Short mmCIF file of C-alpha atoms in Angstrom, two decimals:
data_model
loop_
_atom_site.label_atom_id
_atom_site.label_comp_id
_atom_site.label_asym_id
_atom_site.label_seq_id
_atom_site.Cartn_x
_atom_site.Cartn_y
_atom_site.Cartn_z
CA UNK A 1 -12.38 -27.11 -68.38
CA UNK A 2 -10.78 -25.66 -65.18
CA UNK A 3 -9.93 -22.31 -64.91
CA UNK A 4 -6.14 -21.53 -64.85
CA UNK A 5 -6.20 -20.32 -61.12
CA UNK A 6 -8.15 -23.67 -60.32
CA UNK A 7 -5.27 -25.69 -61.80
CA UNK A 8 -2.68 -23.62 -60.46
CA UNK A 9 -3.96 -24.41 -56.37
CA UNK A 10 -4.38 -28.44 -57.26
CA UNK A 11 -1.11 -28.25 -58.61
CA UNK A 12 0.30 -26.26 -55.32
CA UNK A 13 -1.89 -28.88 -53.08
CA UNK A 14 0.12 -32.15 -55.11
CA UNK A 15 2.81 -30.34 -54.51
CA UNK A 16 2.29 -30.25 -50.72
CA UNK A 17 1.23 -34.14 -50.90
CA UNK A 18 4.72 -35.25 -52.22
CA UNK A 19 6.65 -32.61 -50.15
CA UNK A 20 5.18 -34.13 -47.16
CA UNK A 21 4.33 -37.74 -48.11
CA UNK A 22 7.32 -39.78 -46.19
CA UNK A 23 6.81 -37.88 -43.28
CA UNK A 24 2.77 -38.74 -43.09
CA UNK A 25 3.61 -42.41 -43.97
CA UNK A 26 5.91 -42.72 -40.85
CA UNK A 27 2.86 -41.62 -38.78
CA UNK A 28 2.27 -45.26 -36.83
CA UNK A 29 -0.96 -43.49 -36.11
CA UNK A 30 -2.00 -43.64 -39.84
CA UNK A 31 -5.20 -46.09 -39.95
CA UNK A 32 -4.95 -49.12 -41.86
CA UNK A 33 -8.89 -49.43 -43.21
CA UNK A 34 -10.34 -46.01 -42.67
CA UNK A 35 -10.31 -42.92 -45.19
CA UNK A 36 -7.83 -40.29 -44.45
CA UNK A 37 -6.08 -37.13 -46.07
CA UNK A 38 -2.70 -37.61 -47.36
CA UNK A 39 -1.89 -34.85 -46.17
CA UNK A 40 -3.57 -31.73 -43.87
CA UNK A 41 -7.34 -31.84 -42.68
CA UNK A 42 -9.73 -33.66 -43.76
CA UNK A 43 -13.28 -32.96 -42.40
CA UNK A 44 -17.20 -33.87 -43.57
CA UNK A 45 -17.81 -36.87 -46.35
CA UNK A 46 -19.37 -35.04 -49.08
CA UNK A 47 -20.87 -36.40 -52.47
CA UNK A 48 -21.56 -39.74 -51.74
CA UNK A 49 -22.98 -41.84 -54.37
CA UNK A 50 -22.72 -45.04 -56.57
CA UNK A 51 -22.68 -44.50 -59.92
CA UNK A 52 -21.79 -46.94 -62.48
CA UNK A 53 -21.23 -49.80 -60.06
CA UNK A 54 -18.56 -47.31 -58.50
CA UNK A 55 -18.39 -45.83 -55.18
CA UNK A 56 -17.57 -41.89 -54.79
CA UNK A 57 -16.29 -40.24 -51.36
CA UNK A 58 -15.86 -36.78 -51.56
CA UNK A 59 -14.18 -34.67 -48.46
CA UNK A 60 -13.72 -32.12 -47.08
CA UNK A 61 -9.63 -31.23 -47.20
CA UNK A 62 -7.34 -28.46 -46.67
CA UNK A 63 -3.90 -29.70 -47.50
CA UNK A 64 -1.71 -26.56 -46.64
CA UNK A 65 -1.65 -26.97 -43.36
CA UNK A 66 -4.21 -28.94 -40.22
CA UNK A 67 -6.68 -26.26 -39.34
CA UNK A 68 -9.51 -25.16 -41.17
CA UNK A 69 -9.69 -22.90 -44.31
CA UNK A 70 -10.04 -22.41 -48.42
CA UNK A 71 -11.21 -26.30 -48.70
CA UNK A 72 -10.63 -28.63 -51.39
CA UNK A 73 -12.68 -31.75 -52.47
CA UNK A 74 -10.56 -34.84 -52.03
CA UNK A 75 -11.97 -37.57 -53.79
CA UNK A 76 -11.65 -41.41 -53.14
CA UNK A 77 -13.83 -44.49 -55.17
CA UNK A 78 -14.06 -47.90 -54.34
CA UNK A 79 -16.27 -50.95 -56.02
CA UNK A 80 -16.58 -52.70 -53.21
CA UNK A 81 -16.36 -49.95 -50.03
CA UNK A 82 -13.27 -51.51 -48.45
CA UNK A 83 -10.62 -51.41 -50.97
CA UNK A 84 -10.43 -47.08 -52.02
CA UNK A 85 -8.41 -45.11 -54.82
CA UNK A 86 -7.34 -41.70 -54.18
CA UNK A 87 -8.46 -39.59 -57.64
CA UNK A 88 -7.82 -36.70 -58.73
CA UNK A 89 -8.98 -33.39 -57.12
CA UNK A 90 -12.55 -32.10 -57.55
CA UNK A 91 -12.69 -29.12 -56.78
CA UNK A 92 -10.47 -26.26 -55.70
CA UNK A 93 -11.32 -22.71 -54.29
CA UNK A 94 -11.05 -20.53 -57.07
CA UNK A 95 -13.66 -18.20 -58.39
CA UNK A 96 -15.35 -15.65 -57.32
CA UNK A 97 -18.34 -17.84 -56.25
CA UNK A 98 -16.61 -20.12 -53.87
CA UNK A 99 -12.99 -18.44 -53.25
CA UNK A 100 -12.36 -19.19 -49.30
CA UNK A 101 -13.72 -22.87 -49.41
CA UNK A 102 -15.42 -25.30 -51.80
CA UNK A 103 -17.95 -26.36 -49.08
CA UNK A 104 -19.74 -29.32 -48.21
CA UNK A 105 -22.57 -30.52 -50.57
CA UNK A 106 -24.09 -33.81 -52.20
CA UNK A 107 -23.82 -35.46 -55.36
CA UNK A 108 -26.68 -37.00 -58.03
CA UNK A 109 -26.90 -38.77 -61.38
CA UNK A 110 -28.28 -36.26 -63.82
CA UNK A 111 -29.11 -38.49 -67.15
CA UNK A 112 -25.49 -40.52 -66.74
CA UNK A 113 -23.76 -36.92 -65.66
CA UNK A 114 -22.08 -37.19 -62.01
CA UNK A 115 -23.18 -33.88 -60.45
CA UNK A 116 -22.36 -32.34 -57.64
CA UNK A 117 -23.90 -29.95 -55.42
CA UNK A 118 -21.57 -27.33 -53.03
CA UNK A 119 -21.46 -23.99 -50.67
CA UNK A 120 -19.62 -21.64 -52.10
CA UNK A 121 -17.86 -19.78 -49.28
CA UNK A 122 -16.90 -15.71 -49.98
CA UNK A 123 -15.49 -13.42 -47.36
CA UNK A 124 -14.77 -10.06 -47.62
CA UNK A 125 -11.82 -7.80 -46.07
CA UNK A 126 -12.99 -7.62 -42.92
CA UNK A 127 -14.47 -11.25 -42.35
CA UNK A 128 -18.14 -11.10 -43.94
CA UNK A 129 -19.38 -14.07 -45.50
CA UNK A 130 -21.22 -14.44 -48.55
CA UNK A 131 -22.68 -17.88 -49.62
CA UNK A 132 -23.99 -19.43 -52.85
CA UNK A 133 -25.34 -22.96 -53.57
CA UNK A 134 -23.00 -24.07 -56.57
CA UNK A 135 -22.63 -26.71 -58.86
CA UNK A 136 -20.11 -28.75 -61.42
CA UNK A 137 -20.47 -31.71 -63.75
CA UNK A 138 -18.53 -34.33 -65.05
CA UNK A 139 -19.40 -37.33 -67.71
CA UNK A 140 -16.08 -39.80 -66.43
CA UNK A 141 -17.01 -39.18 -62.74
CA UNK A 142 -13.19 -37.97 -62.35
CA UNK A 143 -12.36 -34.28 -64.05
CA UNK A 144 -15.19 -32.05 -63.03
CA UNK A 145 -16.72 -28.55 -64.75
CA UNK A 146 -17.96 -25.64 -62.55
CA UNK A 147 -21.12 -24.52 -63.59
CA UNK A 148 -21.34 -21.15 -60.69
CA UNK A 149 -24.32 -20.97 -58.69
CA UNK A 150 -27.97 -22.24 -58.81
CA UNK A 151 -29.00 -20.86 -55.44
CA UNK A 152 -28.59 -17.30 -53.75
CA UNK A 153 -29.10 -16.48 -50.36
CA UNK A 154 -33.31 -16.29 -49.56
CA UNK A 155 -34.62 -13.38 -47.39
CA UNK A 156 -34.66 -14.41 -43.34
CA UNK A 157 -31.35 -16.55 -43.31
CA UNK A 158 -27.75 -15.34 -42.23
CA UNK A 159 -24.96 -16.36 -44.52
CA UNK A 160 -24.48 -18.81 -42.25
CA UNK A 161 -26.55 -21.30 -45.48
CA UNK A 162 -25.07 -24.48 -46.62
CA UNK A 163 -24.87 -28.22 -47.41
CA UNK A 164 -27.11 -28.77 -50.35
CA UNK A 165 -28.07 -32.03 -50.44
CA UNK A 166 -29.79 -33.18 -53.50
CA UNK A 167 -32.20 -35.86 -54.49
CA UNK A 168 -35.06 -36.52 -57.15
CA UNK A 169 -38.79 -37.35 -56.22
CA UNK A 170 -41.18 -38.15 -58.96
CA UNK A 171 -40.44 -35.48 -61.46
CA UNK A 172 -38.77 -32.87 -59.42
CA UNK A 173 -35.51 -32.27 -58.16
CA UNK A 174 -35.57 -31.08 -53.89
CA UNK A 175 -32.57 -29.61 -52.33
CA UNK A 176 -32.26 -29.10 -48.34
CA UNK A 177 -29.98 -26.79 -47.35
CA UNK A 178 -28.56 -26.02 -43.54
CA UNK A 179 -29.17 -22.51 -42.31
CA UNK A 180 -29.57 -20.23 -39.04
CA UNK A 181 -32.37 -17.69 -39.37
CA UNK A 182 -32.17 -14.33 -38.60
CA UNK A 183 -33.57 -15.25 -35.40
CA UNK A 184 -30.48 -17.75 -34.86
CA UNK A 185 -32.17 -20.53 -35.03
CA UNK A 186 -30.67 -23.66 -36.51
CA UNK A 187 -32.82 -24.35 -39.48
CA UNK A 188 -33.14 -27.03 -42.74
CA UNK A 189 -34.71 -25.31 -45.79
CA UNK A 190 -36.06 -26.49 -49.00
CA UNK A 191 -35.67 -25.94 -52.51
CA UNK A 192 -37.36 -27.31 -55.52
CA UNK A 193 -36.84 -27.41 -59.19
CA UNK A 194 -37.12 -29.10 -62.79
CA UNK A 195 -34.03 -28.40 -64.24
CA UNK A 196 -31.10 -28.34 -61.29
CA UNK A 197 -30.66 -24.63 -62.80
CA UNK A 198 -33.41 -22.74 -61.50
CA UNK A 199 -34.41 -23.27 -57.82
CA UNK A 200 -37.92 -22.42 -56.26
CA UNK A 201 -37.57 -21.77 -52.56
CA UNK A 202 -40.09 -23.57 -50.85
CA UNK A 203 -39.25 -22.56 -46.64
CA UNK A 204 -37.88 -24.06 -43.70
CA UNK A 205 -38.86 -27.77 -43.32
CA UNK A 206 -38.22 -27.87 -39.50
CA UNK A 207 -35.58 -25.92 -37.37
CA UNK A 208 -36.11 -24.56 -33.52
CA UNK A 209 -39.05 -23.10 -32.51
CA UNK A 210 -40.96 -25.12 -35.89
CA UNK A 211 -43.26 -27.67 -35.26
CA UNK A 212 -43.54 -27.60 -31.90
CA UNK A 213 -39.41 -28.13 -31.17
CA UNK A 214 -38.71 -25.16 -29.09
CA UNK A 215 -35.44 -24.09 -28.99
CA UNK A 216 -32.50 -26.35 -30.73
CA UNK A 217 -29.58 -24.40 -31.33
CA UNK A 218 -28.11 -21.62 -33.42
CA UNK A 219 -27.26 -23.44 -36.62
CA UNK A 220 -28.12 -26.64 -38.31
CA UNK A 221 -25.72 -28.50 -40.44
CA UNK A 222 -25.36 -31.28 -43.05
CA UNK A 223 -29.20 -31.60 -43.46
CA UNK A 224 -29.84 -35.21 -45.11
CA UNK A 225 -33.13 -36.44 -46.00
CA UNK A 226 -34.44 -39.93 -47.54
CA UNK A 227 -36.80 -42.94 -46.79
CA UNK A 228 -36.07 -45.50 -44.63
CA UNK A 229 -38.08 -49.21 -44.80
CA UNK A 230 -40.99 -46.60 -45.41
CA UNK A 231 -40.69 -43.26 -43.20
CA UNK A 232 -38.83 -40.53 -44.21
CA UNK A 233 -35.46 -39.60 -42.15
CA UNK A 234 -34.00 -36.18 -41.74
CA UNK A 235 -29.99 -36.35 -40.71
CA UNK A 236 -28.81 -32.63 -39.26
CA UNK A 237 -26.40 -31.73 -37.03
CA UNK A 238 -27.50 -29.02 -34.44
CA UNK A 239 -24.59 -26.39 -32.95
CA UNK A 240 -25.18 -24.81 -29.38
CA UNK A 241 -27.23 -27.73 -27.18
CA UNK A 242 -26.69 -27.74 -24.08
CA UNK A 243 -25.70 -31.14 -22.47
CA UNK A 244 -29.16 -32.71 -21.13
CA UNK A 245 -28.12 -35.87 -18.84
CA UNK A 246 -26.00 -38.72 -20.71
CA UNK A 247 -26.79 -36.77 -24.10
CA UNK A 248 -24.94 -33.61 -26.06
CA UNK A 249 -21.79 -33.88 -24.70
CA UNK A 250 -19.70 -33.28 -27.33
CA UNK A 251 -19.00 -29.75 -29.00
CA UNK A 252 -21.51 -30.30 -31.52
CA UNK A 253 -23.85 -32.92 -31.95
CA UNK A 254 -24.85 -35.30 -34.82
CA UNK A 255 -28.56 -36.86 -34.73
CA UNK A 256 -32.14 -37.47 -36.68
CA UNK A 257 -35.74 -37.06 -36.49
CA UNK A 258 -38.18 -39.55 -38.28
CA UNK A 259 -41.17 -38.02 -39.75
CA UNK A 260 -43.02 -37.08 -42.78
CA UNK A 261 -42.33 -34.65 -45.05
CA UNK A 262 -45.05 -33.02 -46.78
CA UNK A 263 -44.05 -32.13 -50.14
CA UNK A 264 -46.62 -29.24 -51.25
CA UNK A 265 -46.68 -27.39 -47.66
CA UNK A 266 -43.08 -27.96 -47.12
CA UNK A 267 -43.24 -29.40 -43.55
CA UNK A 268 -42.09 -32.01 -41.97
CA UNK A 269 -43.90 -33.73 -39.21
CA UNK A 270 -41.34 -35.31 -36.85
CA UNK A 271 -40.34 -36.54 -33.72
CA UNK A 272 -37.90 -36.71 -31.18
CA UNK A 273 -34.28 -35.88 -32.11
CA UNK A 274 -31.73 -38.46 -31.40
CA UNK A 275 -28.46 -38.92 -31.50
CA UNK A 276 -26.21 -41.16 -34.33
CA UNK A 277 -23.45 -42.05 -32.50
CA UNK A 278 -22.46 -41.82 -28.40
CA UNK A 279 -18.69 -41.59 -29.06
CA UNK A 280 -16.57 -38.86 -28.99
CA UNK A 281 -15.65 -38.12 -32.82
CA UNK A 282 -18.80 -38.34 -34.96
CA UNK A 283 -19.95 -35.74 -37.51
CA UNK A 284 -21.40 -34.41 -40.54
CA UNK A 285 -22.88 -37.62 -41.62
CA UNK A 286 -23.76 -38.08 -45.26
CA UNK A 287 -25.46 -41.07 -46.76
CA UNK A 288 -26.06 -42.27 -50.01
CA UNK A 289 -28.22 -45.63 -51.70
CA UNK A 290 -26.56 -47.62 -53.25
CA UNK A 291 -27.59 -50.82 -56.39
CA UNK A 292 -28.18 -52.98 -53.67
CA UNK A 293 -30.64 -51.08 -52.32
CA UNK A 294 -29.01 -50.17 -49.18
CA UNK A 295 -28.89 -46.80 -47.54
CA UNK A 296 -25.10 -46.60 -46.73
CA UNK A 297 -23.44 -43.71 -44.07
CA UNK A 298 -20.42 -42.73 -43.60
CA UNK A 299 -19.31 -39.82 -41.43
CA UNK A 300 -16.60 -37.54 -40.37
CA UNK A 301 -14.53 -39.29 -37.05
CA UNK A 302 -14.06 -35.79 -35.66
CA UNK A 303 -15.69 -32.54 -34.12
CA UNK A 304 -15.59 -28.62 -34.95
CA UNK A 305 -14.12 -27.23 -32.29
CA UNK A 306 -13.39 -29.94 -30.26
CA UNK A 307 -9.37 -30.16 -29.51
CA UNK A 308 -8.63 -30.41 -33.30
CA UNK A 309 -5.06 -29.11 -33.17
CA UNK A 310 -4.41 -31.35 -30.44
CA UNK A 311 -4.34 -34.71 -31.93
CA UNK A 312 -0.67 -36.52 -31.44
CA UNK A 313 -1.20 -36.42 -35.54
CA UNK A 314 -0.91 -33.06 -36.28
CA UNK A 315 3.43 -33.48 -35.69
CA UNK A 316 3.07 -35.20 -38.60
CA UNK A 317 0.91 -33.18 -40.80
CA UNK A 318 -2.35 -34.48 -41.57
CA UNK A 319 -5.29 -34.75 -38.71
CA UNK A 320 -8.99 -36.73 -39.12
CA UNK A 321 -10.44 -39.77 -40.57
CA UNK A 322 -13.65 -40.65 -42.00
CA UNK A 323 -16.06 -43.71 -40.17
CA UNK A 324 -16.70 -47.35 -41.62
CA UNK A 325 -19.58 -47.11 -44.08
CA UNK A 326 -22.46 -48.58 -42.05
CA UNK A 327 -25.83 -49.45 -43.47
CA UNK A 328 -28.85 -48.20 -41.70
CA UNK A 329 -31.96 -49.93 -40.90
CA UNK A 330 -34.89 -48.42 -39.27
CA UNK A 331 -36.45 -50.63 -36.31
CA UNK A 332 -39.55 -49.34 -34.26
CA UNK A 333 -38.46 -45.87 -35.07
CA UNK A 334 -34.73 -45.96 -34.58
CA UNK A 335 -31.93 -46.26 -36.60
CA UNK A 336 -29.81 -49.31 -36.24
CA UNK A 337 -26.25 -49.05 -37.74
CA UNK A 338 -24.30 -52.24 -38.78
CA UNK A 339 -20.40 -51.99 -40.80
CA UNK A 340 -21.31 -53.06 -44.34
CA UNK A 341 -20.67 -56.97 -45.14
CA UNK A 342 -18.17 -55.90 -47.36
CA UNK A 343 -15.74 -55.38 -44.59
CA UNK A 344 -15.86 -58.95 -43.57
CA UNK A 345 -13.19 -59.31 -46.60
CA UNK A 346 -10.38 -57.80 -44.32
CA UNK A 347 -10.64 -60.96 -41.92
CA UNK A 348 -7.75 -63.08 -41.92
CA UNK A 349 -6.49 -65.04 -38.36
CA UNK A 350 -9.78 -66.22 -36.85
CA UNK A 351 -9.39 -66.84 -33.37
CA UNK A 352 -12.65 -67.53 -31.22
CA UNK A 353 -13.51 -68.52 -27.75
CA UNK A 354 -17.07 -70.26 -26.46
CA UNK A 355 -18.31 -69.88 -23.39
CA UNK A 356 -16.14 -67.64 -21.76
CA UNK A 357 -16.53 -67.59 -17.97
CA UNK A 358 -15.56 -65.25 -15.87
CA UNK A 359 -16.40 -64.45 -12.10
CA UNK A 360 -14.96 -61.32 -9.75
CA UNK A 361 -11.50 -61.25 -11.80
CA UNK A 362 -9.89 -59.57 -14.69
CA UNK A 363 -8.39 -62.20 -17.21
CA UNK A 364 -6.88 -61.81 -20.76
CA UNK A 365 -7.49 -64.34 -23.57
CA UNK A 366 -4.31 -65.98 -25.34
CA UNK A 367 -4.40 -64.29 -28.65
CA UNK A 368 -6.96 -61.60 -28.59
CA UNK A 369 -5.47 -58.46 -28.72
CA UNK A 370 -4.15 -56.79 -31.69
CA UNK A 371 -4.22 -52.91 -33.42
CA UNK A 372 -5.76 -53.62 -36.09
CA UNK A 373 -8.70 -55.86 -35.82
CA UNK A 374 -12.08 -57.25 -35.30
CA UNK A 375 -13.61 -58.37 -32.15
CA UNK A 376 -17.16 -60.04 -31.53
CA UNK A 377 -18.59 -60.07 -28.60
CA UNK A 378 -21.88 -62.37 -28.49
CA UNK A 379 -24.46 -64.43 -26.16
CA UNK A 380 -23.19 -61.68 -23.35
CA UNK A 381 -25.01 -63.11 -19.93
CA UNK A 382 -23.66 -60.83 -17.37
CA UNK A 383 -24.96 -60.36 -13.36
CA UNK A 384 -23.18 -57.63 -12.01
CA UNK A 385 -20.42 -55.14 -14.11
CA UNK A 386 -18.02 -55.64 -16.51
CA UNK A 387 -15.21 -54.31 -17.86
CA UNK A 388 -13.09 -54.51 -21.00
CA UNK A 389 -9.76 -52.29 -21.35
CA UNK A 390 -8.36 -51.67 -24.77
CA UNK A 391 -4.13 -50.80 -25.11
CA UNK A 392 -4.68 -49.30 -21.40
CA UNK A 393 -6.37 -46.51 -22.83
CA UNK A 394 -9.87 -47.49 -23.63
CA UNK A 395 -12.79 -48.48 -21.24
CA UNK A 396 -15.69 -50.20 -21.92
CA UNK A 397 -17.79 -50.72 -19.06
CA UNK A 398 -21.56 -52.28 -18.35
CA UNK A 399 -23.54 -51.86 -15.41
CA UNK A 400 -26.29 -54.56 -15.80
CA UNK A 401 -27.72 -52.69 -12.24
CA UNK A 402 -28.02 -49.47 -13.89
CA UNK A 403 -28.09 -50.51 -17.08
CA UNK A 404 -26.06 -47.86 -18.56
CA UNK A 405 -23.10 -48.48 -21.25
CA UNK A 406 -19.64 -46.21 -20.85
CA UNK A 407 -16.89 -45.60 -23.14
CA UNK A 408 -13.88 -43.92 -21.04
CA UNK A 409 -10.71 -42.81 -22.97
CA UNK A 410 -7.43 -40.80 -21.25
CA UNK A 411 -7.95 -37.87 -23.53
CA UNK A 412 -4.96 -36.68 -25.77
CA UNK A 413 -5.60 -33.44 -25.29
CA UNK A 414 -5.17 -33.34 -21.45
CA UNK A 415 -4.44 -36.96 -20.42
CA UNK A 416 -7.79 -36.79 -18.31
CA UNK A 417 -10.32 -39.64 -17.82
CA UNK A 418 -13.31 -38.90 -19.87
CA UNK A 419 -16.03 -40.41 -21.01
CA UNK A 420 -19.24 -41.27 -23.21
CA UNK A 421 -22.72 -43.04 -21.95
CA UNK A 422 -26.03 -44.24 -23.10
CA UNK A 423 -28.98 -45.92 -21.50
CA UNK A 424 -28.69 -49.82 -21.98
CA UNK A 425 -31.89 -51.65 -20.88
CA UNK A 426 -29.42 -55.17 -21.97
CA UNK A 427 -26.23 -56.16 -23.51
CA UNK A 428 -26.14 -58.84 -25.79
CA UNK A 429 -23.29 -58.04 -28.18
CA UNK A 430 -19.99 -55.98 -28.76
CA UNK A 431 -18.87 -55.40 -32.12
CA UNK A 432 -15.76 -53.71 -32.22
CA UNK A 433 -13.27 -52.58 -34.94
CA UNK A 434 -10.02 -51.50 -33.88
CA UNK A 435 -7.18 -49.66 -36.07
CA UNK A 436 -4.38 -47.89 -34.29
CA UNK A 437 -5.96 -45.22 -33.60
CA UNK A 438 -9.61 -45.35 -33.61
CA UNK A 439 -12.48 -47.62 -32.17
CA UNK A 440 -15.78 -48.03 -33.29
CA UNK A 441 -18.30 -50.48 -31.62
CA UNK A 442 -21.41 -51.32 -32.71
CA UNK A 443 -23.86 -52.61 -29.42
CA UNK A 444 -26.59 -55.24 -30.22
CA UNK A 445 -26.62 -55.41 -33.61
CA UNK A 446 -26.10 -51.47 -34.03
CA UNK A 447 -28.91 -50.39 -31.69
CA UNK A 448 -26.09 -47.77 -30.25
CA UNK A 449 -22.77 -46.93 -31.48
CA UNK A 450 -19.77 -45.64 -30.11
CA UNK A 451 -16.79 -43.75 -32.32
CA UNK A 452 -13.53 -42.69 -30.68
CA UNK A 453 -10.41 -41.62 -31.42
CA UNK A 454 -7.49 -42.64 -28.93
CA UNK A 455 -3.85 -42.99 -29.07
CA UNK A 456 -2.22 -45.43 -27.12
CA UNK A 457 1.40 -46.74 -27.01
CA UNK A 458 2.71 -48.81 -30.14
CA UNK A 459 3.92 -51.56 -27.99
CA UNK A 460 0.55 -51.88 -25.80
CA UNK A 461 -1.69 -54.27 -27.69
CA UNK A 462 -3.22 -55.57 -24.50
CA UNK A 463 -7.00 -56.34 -24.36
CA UNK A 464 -7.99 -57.22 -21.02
CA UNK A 465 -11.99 -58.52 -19.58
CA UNK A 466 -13.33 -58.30 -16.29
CA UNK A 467 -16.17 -58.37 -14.35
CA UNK A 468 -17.53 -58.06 -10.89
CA UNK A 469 -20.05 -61.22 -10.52
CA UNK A 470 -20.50 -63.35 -13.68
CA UNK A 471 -20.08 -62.80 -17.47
CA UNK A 472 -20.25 -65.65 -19.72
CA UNK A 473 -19.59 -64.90 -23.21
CA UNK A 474 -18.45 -66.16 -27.04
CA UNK A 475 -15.87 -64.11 -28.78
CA UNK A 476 -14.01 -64.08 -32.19
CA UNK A 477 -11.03 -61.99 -33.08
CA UNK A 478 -9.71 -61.72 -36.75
CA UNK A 479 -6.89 -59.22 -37.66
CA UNK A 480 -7.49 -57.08 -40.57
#
């Protein structure tokens, strides 16, 4: 049962969904395929998981207003990741455990009960924060139980502790959790138990200055671990790098190390951290494994920090998006990203081109352009650069010379050029999905990926391609 003052905010935050509803759905911004709040912020995925042939997105959401605060967990399923149904709330901010935000966590199947894992965020008068590792159950996978906290703060951390993510190896149940040390560095920590009650710390797993990392900023969040075609992958997202060449540029960065995690010393032998995504709005990334077998992510399509209250959306109250799910592989160490099959059920309207020539000139292609769509790019030969402009406000640019890959967007927040690059040693495909008011593109089979958000004029549907020497390429378009 939920407690009378967590009914009473769900009921205030429906409330705000109907008072507000016409004027979100008027929003031409409002994506067509993508995950959104219907109404307010929405921020990190949390609790992803299939469970009984069902697909469960959690999120983060504050529906009062589009800034940060108290959160709520939204809740969307789907059986087949493309077509979603907005359930009931999870979880509202409402005890003593978790009263200024329900917090971003994980979800498992515990003997056929959905279970979910969450940071319970406390603050005090003057701004002090206390955190606590929570948990609540359901058996329909819908109405959900609070159960109060499993975990308590360990000696050597700031409150600055959070993201439990939760899975089961042999007999034992492991939690990672983000943290900052009292040092203030960015750390992922590990928890063990039999019984999901009782919780045996076991230490930091890696973090700056560990294993041989040096320093790698002053907080690590949305720790996600798991195996990967046989290594083990750890998912964090480090706060305070500094930009280092075509890398870090955004506010806070998203990434992975692939190592080994030793289970009884509680370390994890890694390498080199790299970065998920090259775009602009990429976060918080949670993944989950689904019947198939597949390792499925999906992430936030924003930044902390990072010109939030100046998306064109906020006029009409609601602000952020969550990415395509994308299933990972791991190739030679590195994480390859592809949108799941699944989506190719949107297609409708195929239009495709072979052999596509073009030499020192900009052309555009009867019938490919669009808002909402798909577009292939494949058997790219290029010598020389080229060039593809999306609504006038996107860039995509190649320079075989260089070989580096650029994504430039006008930025709504100042109207400025900027943009996004990566190290390209060849191009052989595009895959791009466009809807109003986001881009992903997926580069040679998801070897990189790019995730944007942009905002261009309703009428401008214009996809133009250029290059200077020769590009030959095939192309299909379908609208979605």
């Amino acid at each position: 049962m939920k407690s009378e003052k967590e009914q009473q905010l769900i009921e205030q935050a429906y409330a705000e969904m109907k008072k507000y509803r016409d004027m979100v759905e008027k929003d031409y911004y409002r994506l067509h395929y993508h995950l959104m709040p219907p109404v307010g912020l929405m921020n990190d995925p949390n609790g992803l998981i299939h469970w009984n042939g069902v697909y469960h997105v959690f999120y983060q959401w504050m529906p009062f207003h589009t800034g940060h605060g108290a959160k709520f967990w939204g809740h969307y399923t789907s059986c087949d990741l493309v077509h979603w149904k907005q359930e009931k709330i999870a979880l509202a901010p409402s005890e003593w455990f978790d009263k200024n935000g329900c917090y971003s966590g994980s979800a498992i199947d515990n003997d056929g009960v959905l279970t979910l894992f969450y940071t319970g965020n406390v603050k005090d008068e003057y701004g002090n924060r206390q955190t606590y590792q929570c948990m609540a159950m359901s058996k329909n996978g819908i109405d959900f139980e609070k159960k109060g906290v499993v975990v308590t703060l360990p000696d050597g951390y700031t409150a600055h502790f959070r993201d439990p993510k939760v899975w089961k190896k042999d007999k034992n149940w492991y939690m990672i959790v983000g943290a900052q040390s009292n040092s203030l560095d960015g750390r992922a920590v590990l928890f063990r138990s039999k019984n999901l009650f009782d919780w045996e710390y076991l230490g930091a797993i890696a973090g700056g200055n560990l294993n041989q990392l040096g320093d790698f900023g002053y907080m690590w969040e949305c720790p996600d671990l798991f195996e990967l075609d046989g290594q083990e992958v750890l998912l964090v997202c480090p706060q305070g790098l500094k930009a280092e060449g075509m890398k870090y540029h955004n506010v806070h960065q998203s990434g992975y190390f692939v190592g080994c995690l030793d289970y009884e010393t509680a370390q994890f032998f890694h390498g080199a951290f790299t970065e998920l995504d090259r775009g602009f709005e990429f976060y918080a990334p949670q993944t989950m494994l689904d019947e198939k077998g597949r390792r499925i992510l999906i992430a936030w399509m924003g930044v902390p920090d990072q010109d939030e209250d100046k998306h064109p959306t906020v006029a009409h109250r609601w602000v952020h998006a969550l990415t395509l799910p994308r299933e990972l592989k791991l190739k030679d160490g590195k994480i390859y990203q592809k949108p799941v099959e699944e989506l190719q059920m949107l297609r409708k309207d195929k239009i495709a081109y072979s052999g596509v020539t073009i030499a020192n000139e900009e052309i555009m292609l009867e019938g490919i352009n669009g808002d909402v769509i798909e577009l292939y790019l494949e058997n790219i030969h290029l010598l020389g650069d080229m060039e593809i402009v999306i609504r006038s406000e996107v860039r995509l640019i190649y320079h075989s010379g260089e070989r580096v890959l650029t994504l430039e967007r006008k930025s709504f927040a100042n109207g400025l050029t900027e943009k996004r690059q990566c190290y390209l040693e060849y191009l052989h495909s595009l895959h791009m999905f466009l809807d109003t008011s986001s881009i992903e593109v997926f580069v040679n089979g998801g070897e990189e990926v790019f995730t944007a958000r942009f905002f261009p004029h309703k009428n401008n549907q214009t996809i133009s391609f250029a290059a200077n020497g020769q590009l030959v390429f095939d192309i299909e378009k379908w609208s979605l």
